[in-house]
PDB file of C-alpha atoms in Angstrom:
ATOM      1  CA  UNK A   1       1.056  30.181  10.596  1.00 48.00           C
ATOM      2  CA  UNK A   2       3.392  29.109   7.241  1.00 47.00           C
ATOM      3  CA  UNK A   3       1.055  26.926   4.787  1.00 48.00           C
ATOM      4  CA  UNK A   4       3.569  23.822   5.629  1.00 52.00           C
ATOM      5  CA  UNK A   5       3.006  24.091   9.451  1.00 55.00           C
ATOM      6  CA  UNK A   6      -0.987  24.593   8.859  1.00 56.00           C
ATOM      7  CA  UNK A   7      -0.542  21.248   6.491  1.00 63.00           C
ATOM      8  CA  UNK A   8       1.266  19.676   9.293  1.00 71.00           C
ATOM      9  CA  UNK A   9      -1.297  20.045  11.535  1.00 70.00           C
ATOM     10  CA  UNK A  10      -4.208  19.155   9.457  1.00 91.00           C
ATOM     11  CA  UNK A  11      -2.601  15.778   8.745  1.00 96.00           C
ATOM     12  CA  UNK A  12      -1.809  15.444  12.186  1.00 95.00           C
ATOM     13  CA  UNK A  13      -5.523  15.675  12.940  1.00 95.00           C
ATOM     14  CA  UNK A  14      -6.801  14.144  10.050  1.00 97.00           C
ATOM     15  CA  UNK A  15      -4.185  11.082  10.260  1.00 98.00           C
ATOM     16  CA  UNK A  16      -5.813   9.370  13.697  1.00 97.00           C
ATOM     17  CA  UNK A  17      -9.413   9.575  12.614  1.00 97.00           C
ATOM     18  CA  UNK A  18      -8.296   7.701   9.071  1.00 98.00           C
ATOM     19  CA  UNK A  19      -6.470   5.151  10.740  1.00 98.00           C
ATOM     20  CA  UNK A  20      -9.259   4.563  12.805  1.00 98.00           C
ATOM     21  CA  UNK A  21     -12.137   4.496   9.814  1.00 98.00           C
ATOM     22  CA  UNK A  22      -9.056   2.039   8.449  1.00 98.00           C
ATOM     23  CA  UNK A  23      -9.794  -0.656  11.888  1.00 98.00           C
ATOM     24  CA  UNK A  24     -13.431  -0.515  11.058  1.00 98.00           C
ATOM     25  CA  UNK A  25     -12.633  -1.405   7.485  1.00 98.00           C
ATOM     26  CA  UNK A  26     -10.826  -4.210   9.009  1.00 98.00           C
ATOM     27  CA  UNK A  27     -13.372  -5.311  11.452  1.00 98.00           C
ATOM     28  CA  UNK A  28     -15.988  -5.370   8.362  1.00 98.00           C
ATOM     29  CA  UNK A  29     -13.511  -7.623   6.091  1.00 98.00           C
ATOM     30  CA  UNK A  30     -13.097 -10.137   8.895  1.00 98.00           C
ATOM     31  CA  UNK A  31     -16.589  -9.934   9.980  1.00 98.00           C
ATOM     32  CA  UNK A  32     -17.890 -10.651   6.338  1.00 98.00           C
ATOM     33  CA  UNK A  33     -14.693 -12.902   5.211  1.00 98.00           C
ATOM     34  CA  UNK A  34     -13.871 -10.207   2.519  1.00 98.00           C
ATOM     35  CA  UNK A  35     -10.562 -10.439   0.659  1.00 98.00           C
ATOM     36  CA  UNK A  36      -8.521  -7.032   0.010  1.00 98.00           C
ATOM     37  CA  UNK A  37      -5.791  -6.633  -2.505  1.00 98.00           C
ATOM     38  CA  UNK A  38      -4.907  -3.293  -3.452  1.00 99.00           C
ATOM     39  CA  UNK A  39      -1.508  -2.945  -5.616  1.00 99.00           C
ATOM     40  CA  UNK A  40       0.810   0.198  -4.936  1.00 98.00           C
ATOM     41  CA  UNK A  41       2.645   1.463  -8.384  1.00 98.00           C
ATOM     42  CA  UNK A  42       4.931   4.383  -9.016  1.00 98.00           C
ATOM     43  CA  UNK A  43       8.424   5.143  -9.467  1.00 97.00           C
ATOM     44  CA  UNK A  44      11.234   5.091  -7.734  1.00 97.00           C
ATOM     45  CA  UNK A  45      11.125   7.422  -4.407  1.00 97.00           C
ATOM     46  CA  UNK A  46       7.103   8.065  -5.046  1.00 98.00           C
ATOM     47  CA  UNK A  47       6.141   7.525  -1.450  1.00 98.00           C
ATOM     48  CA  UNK A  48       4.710   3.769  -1.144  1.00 98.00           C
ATOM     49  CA  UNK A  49       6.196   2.805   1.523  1.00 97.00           C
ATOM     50  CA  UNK A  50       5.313   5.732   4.056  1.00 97.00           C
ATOM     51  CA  UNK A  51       1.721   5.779   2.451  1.00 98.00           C
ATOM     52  CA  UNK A  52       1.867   1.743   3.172  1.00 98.00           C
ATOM     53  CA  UNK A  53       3.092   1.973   6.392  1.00 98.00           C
ATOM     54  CA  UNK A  54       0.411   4.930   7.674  1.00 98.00           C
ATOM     55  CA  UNK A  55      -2.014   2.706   6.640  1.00 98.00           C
ATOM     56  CA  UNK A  56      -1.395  -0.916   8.242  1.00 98.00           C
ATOM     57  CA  UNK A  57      -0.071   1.183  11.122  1.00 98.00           C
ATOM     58  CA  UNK A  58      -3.151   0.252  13.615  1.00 98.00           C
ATOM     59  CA  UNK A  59      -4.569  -2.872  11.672  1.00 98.00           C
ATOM     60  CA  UNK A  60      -3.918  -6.716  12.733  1.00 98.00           C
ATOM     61  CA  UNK A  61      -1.003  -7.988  11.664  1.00 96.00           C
ATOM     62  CA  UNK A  62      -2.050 -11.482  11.246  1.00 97.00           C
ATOM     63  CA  UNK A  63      -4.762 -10.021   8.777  1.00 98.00           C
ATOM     64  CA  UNK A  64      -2.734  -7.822   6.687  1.00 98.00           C
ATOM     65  CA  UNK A  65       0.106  -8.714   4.897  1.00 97.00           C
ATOM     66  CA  UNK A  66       2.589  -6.512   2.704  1.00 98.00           C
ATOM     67  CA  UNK A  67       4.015  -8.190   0.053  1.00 98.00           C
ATOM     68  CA  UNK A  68       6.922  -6.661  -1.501  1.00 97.00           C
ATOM     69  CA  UNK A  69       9.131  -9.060  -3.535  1.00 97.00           C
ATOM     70  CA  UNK A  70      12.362  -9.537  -4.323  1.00 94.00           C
ATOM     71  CA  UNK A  71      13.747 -10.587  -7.849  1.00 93.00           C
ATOM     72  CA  UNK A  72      12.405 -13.548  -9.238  1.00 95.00           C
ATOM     73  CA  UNK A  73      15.003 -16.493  -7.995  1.00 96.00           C
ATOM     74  CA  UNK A  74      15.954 -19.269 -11.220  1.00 96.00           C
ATOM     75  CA  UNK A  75      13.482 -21.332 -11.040  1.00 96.00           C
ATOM     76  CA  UNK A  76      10.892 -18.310 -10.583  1.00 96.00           C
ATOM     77  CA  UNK A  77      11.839 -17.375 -13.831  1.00 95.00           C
ATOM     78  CA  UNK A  78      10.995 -20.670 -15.764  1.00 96.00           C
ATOM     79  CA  UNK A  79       7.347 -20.414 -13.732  1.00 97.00           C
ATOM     80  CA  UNK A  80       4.320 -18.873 -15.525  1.00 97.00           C
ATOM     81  CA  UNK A  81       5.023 -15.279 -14.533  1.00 98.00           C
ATOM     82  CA  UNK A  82       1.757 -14.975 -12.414  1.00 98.00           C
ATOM     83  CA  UNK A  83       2.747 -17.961 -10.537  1.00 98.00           C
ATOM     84  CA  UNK A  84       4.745 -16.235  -7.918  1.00 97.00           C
ATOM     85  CA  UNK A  85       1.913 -13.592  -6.394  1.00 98.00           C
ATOM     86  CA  UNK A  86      -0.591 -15.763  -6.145  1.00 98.00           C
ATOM     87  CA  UNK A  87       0.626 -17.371  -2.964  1.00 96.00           C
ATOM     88  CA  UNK A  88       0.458 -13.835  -1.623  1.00 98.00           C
ATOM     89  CA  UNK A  89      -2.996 -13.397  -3.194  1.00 98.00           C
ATOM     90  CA  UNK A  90      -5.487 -12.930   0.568  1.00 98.00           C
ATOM     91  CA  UNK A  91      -7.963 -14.995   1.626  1.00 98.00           C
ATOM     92  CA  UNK A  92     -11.201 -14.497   3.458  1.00 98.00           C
ATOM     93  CA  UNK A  93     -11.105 -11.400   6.099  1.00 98.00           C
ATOM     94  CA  UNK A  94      -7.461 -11.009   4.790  1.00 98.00           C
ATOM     95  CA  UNK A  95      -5.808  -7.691   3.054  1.00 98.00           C
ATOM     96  CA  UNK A  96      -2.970  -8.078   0.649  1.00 98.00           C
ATOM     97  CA  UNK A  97      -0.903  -4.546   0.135  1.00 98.00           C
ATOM     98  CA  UNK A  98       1.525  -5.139  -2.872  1.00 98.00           C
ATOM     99  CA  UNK A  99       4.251  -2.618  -2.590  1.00 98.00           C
ATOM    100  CA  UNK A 100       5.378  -3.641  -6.112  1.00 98.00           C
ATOM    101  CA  UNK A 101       3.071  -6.298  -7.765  1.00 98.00           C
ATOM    102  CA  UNK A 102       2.913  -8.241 -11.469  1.00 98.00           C
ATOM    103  CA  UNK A 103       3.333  -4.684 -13.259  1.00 98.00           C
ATOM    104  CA  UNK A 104       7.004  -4.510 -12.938  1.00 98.00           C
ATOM    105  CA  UNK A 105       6.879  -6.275 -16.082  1.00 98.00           C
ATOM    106  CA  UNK A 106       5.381  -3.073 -17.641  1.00 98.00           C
ATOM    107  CA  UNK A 107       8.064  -0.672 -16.059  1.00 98.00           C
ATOM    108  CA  UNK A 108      11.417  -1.462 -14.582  1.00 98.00           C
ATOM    109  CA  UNK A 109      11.599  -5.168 -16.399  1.00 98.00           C
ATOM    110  CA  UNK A 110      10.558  -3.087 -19.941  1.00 98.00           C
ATOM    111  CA  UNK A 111      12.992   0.328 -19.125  1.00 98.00           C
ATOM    112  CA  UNK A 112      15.494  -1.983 -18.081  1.00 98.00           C
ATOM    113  CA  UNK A 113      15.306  -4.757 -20.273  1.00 98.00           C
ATOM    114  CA  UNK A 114      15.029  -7.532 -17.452  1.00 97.00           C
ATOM    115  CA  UNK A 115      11.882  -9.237 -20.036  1.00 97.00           C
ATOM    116  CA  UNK A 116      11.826  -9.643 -23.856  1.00 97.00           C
ATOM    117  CA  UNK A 117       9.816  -7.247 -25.920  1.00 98.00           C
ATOM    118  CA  UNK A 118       7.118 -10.373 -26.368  1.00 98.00           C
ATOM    119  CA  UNK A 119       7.298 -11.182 -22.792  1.00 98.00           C
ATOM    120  CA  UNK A 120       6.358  -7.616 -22.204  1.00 98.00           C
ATOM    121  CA  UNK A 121       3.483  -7.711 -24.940  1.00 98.00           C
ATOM    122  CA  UNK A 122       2.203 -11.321 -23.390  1.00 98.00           C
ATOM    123  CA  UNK A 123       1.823  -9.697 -20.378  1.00 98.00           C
ATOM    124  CA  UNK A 124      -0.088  -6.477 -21.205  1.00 98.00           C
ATOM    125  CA  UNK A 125      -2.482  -8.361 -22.868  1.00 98.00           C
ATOM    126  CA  UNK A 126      -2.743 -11.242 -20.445  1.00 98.00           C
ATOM    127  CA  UNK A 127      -3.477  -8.945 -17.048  1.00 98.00           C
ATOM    128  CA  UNK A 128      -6.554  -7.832 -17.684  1.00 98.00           C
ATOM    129  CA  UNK A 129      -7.685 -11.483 -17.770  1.00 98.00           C
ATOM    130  CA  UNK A 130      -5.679 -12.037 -14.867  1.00 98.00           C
ATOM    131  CA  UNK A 131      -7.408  -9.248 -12.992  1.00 98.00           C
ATOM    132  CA  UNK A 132     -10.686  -9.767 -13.959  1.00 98.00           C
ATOM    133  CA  UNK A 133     -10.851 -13.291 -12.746  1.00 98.00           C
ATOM    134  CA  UNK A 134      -8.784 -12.314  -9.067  1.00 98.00           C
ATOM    135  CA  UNK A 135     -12.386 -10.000  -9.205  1.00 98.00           C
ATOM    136  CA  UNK A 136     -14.429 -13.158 -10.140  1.00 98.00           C
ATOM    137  CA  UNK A 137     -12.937 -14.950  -7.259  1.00 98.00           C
ATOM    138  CA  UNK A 138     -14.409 -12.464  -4.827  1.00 98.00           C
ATOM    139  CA  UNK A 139     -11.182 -10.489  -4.221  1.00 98.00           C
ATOM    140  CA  UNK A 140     -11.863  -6.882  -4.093  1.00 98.00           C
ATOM    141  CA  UNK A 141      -8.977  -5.055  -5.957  1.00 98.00           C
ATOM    142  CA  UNK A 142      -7.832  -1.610  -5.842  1.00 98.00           C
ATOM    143  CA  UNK A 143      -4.615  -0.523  -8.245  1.00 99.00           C
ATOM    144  CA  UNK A 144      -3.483   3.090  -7.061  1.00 99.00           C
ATOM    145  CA  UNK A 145      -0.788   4.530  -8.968  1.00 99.00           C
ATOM    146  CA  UNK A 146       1.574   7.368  -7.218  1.00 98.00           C
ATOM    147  CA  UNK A 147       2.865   9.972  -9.309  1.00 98.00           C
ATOM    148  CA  UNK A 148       5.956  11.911  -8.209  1.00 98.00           C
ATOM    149  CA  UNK A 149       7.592  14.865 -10.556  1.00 98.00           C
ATOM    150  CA  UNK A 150      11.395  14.606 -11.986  1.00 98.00           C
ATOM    151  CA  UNK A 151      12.446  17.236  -9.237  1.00 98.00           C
ATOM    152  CA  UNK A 152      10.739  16.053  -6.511  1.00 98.00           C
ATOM    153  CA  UNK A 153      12.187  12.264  -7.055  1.00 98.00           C
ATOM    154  CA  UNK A 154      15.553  13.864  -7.005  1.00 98.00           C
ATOM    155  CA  UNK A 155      15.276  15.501  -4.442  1.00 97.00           C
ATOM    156  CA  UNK A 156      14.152  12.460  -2.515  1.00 97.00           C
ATOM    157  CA  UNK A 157      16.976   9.648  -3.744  1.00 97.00           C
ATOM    158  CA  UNK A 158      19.512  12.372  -3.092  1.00 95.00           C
ATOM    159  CA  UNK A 159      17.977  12.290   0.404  1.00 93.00           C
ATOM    160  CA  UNK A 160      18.297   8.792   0.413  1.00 92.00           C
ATOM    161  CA  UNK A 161      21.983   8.948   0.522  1.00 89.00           C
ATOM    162  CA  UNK A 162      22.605  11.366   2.636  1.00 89.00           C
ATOM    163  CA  UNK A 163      20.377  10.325   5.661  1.00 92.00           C
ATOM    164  CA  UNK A 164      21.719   6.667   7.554  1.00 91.00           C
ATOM    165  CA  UNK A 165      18.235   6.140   8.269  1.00 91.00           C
ATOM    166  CA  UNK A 166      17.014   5.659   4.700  1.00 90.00           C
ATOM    167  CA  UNK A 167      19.661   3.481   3.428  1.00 88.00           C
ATOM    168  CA  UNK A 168      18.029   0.756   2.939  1.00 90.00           C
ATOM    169  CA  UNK A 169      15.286   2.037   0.576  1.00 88.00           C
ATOM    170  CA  UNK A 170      18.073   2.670  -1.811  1.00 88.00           C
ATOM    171  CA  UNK A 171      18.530   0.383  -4.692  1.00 89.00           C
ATOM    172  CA  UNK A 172      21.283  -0.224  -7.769  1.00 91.00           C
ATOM    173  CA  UNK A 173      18.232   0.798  -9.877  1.00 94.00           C
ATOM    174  CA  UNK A 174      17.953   4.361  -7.955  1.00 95.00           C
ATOM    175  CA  UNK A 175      20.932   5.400 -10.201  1.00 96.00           C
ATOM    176  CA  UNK A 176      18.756   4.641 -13.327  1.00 97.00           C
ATOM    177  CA  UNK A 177      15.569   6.944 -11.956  1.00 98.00           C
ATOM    178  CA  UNK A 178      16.702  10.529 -13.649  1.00 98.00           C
ATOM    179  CA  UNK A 179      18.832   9.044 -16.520  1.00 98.00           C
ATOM    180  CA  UNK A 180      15.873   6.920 -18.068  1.00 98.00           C
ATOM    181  CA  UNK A 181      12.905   9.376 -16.442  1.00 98.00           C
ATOM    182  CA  UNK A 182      11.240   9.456 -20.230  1.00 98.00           C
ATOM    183  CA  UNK A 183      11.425   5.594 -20.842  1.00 98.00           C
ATOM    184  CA  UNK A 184       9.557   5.172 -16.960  1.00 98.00           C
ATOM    185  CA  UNK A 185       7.492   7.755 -18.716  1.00 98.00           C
ATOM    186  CA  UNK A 186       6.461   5.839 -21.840  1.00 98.00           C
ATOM    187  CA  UNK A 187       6.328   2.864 -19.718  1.00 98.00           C
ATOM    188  CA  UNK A 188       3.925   4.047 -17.544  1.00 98.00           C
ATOM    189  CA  UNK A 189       1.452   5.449 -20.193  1.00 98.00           C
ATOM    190  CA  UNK A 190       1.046   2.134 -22.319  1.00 98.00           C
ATOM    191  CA  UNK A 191       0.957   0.103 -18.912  1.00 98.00           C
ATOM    192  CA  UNK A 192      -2.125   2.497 -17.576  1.00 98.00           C
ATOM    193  CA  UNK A 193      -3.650   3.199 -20.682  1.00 98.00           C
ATOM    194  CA  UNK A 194      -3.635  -0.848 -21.450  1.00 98.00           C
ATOM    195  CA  UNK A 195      -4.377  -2.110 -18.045  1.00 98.00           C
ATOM    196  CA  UNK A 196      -7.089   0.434 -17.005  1.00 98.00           C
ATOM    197  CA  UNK A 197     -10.270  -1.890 -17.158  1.00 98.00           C
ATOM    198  CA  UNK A 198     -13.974  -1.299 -15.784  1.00 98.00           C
ATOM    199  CA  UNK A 199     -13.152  -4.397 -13.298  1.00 97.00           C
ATOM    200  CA  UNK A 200     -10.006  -3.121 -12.447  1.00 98.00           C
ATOM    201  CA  UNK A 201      -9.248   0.129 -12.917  1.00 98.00           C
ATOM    202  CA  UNK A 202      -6.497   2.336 -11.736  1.00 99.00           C
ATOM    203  CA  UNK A 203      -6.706   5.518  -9.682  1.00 98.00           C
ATOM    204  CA  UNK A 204      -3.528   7.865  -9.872  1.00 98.00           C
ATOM    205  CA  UNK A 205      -2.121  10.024  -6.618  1.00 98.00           C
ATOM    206  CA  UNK A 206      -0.025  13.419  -7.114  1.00 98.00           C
ATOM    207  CA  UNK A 207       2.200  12.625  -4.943  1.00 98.00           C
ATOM    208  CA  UNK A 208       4.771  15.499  -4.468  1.00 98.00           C
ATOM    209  CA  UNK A 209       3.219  16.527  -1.283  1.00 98.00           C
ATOM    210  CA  UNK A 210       3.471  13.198   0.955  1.00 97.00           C
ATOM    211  CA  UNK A 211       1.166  13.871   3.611  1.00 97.00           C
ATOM    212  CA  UNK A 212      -1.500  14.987   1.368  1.00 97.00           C
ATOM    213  CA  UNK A 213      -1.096  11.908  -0.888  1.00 98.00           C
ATOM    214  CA  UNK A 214      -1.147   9.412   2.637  1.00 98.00           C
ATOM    215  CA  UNK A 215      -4.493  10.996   3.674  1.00 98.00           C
ATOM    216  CA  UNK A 216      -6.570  10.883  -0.034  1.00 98.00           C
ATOM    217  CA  UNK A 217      -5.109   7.559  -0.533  1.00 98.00           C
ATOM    218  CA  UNK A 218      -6.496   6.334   2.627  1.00 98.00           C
ATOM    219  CA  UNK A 219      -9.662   8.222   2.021  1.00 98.00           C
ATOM    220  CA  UNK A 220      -9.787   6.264  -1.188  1.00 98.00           C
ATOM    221  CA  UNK A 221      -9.571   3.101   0.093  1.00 98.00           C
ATOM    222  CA  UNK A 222     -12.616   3.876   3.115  1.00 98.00           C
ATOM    223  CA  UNK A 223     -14.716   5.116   0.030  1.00 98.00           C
ATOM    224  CA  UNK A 224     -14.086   2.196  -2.109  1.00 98.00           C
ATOM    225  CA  UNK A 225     -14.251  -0.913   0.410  1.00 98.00           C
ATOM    226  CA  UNK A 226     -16.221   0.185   3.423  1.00 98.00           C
ATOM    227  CA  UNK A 227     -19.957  -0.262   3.838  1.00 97.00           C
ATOM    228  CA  UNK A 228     -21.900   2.937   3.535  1.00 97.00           C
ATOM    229  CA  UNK A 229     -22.397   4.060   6.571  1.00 97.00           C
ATOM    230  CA  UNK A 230     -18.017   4.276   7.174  1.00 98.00           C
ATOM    231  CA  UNK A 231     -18.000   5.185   3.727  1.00 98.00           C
ATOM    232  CA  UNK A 232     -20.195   8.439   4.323  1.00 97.00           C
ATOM    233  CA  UNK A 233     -18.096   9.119   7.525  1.00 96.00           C
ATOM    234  CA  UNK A 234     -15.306  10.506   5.784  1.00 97.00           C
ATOM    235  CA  UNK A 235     -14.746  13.045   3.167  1.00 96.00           C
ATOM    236  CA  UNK A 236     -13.629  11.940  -0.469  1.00 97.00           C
ATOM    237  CA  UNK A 237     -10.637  12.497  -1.661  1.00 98.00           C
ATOM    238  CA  UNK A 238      -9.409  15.771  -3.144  1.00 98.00           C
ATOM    239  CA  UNK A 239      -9.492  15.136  -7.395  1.00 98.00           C
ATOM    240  CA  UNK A 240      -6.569  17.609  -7.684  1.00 97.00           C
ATOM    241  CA  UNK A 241      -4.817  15.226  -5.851  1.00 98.00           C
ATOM    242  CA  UNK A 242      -6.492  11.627  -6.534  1.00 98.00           C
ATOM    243  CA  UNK A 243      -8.374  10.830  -9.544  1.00 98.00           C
ATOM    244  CA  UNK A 244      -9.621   7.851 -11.431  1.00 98.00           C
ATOM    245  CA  UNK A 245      -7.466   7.754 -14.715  1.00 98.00           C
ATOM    246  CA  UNK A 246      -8.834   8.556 -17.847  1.00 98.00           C
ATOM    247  CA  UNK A 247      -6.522   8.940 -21.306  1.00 98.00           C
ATOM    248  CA  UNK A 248      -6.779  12.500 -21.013  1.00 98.00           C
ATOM    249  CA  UNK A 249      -4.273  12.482 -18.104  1.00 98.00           C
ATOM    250  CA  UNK A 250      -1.618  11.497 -20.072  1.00 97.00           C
ATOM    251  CA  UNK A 251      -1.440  15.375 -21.670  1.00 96.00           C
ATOM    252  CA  UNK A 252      -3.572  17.364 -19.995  1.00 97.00           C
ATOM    253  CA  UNK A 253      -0.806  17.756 -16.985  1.00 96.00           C
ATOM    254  CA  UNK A 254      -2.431  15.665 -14.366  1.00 97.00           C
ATOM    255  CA  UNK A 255       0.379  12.939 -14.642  1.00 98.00           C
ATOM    256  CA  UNK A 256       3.883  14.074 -14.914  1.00 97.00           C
ATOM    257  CA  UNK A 257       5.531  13.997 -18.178  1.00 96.00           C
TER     258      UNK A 257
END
């Protein structure tokens, strides 16, 4: 058996009893009113939305909500910048998946210039704050950011174009990936190593291999919000693949340059 097709079929096993550690997770936040948010980063073509959609695949739909927003309208941009997630912030027995969240500020609005330099700098500076009193509140936050290499991501946008089924996760920005892959880089680095707090810190997902990202991220989350006992009944996740970051990752080669 090829290591892809043994892979294959370890995800395939693995997948089902995940999902289903993911309903009790579920049963336990609307038993005990808990409110979820965990934020999904990365770049372009890192694998968000299958790892998003594996996961709410099995879980209520009137208690989970994915939140994914488009560009801020007019009058969203005269708003305190905040002001437009926290509508989509959960509430009791409610989880929140942001495919996208507040940090695009610190990437595509600062590679592409969408914000000022100051608007940028207000905002590093003001999240932590931000975070730490969403924790305060009684919302239980996770921040996972996916890592994808240069080649992988091209491989995957030039999928993009070529399969009819996966034209609409294409984007005017996809163009801008490759061209500006250091400036995502640099963007990424001051936005983790800034943003990384004890209340609210970030874990980061190689994310090359997609199946093997989908299952540690899911592991992740049944380690960090279940109750003991459905914590313990799973395996934690792989640290070659997910890890909690730490400034070393920047150059020691577990993030990609």
């Amino acid at each position: 058996m090829s290591k892809s097709a043994k892979t294959d079929e370890t995800y395939d096993e693995a997948l089902p009893r995940l999902q289903l550690a993911l309903v009790k997770l579920q049963q336990q936040a609307l038993a005990e009113g808990q409110k979820v948010l965990v934020i999904f980063e990365g770049r372009d073509a890192a694998g968000k939305d299958g790892t998003i959609q594996r996961i709410t695949e099995h879980m209520s739909v009137r208690a989970t909500r994915v939140v994914a927003l488009s560009k801020p309208s007019d009058i969203e941009r005269t708003q305190w910048y905040f002001q437009r997630y926290v509508s989509h912030l959960p509430a009791g027995g409610q989880f929140a998946i942001f495919n996208r969240s507040w940090y695009n500020r610190a990437g595509v609005e600062r590679v592409m210039g969408f914000s000022t330099l100051a608007e940028q700098e207000d905002f590093l500076r003001e999240v932590p704050l931000f975070e730490q009193m969403l924790v305060a509140s009684g919302i239980h936050l996770v921040k996972i950011w996916m890592d994808v290499s240069k080649a992988e991501q091209a491989d995957r946008l030039a999928e993009r174009k070529d399969d009819p089924l996966k034209v609409l996760k294409s984007s005017p920005l996809d163009e801008f990936a490759q061209p500006r892959w250091d400036d995502y880089s640099a963007a990424r680095d001051e936005m983790l190593r800034r943003t990384d707090t004890a209340q609210a810190p970030w874990v980061c997902v190689k994310a090359d291999h997609k199946k093997t990202a989908r299952l540690n991220v899911i592991r992740h989350l049944i380690k960090a919000l279940g109750e003991p006992g459905l914590a313990r009944s799973v395996e934690p996740p792989d640290p070659q693949v997910l890890f909690p970051f730490e400034i070393a990752a920047l150059s020691d080669g577990r993030l990609c340059p």
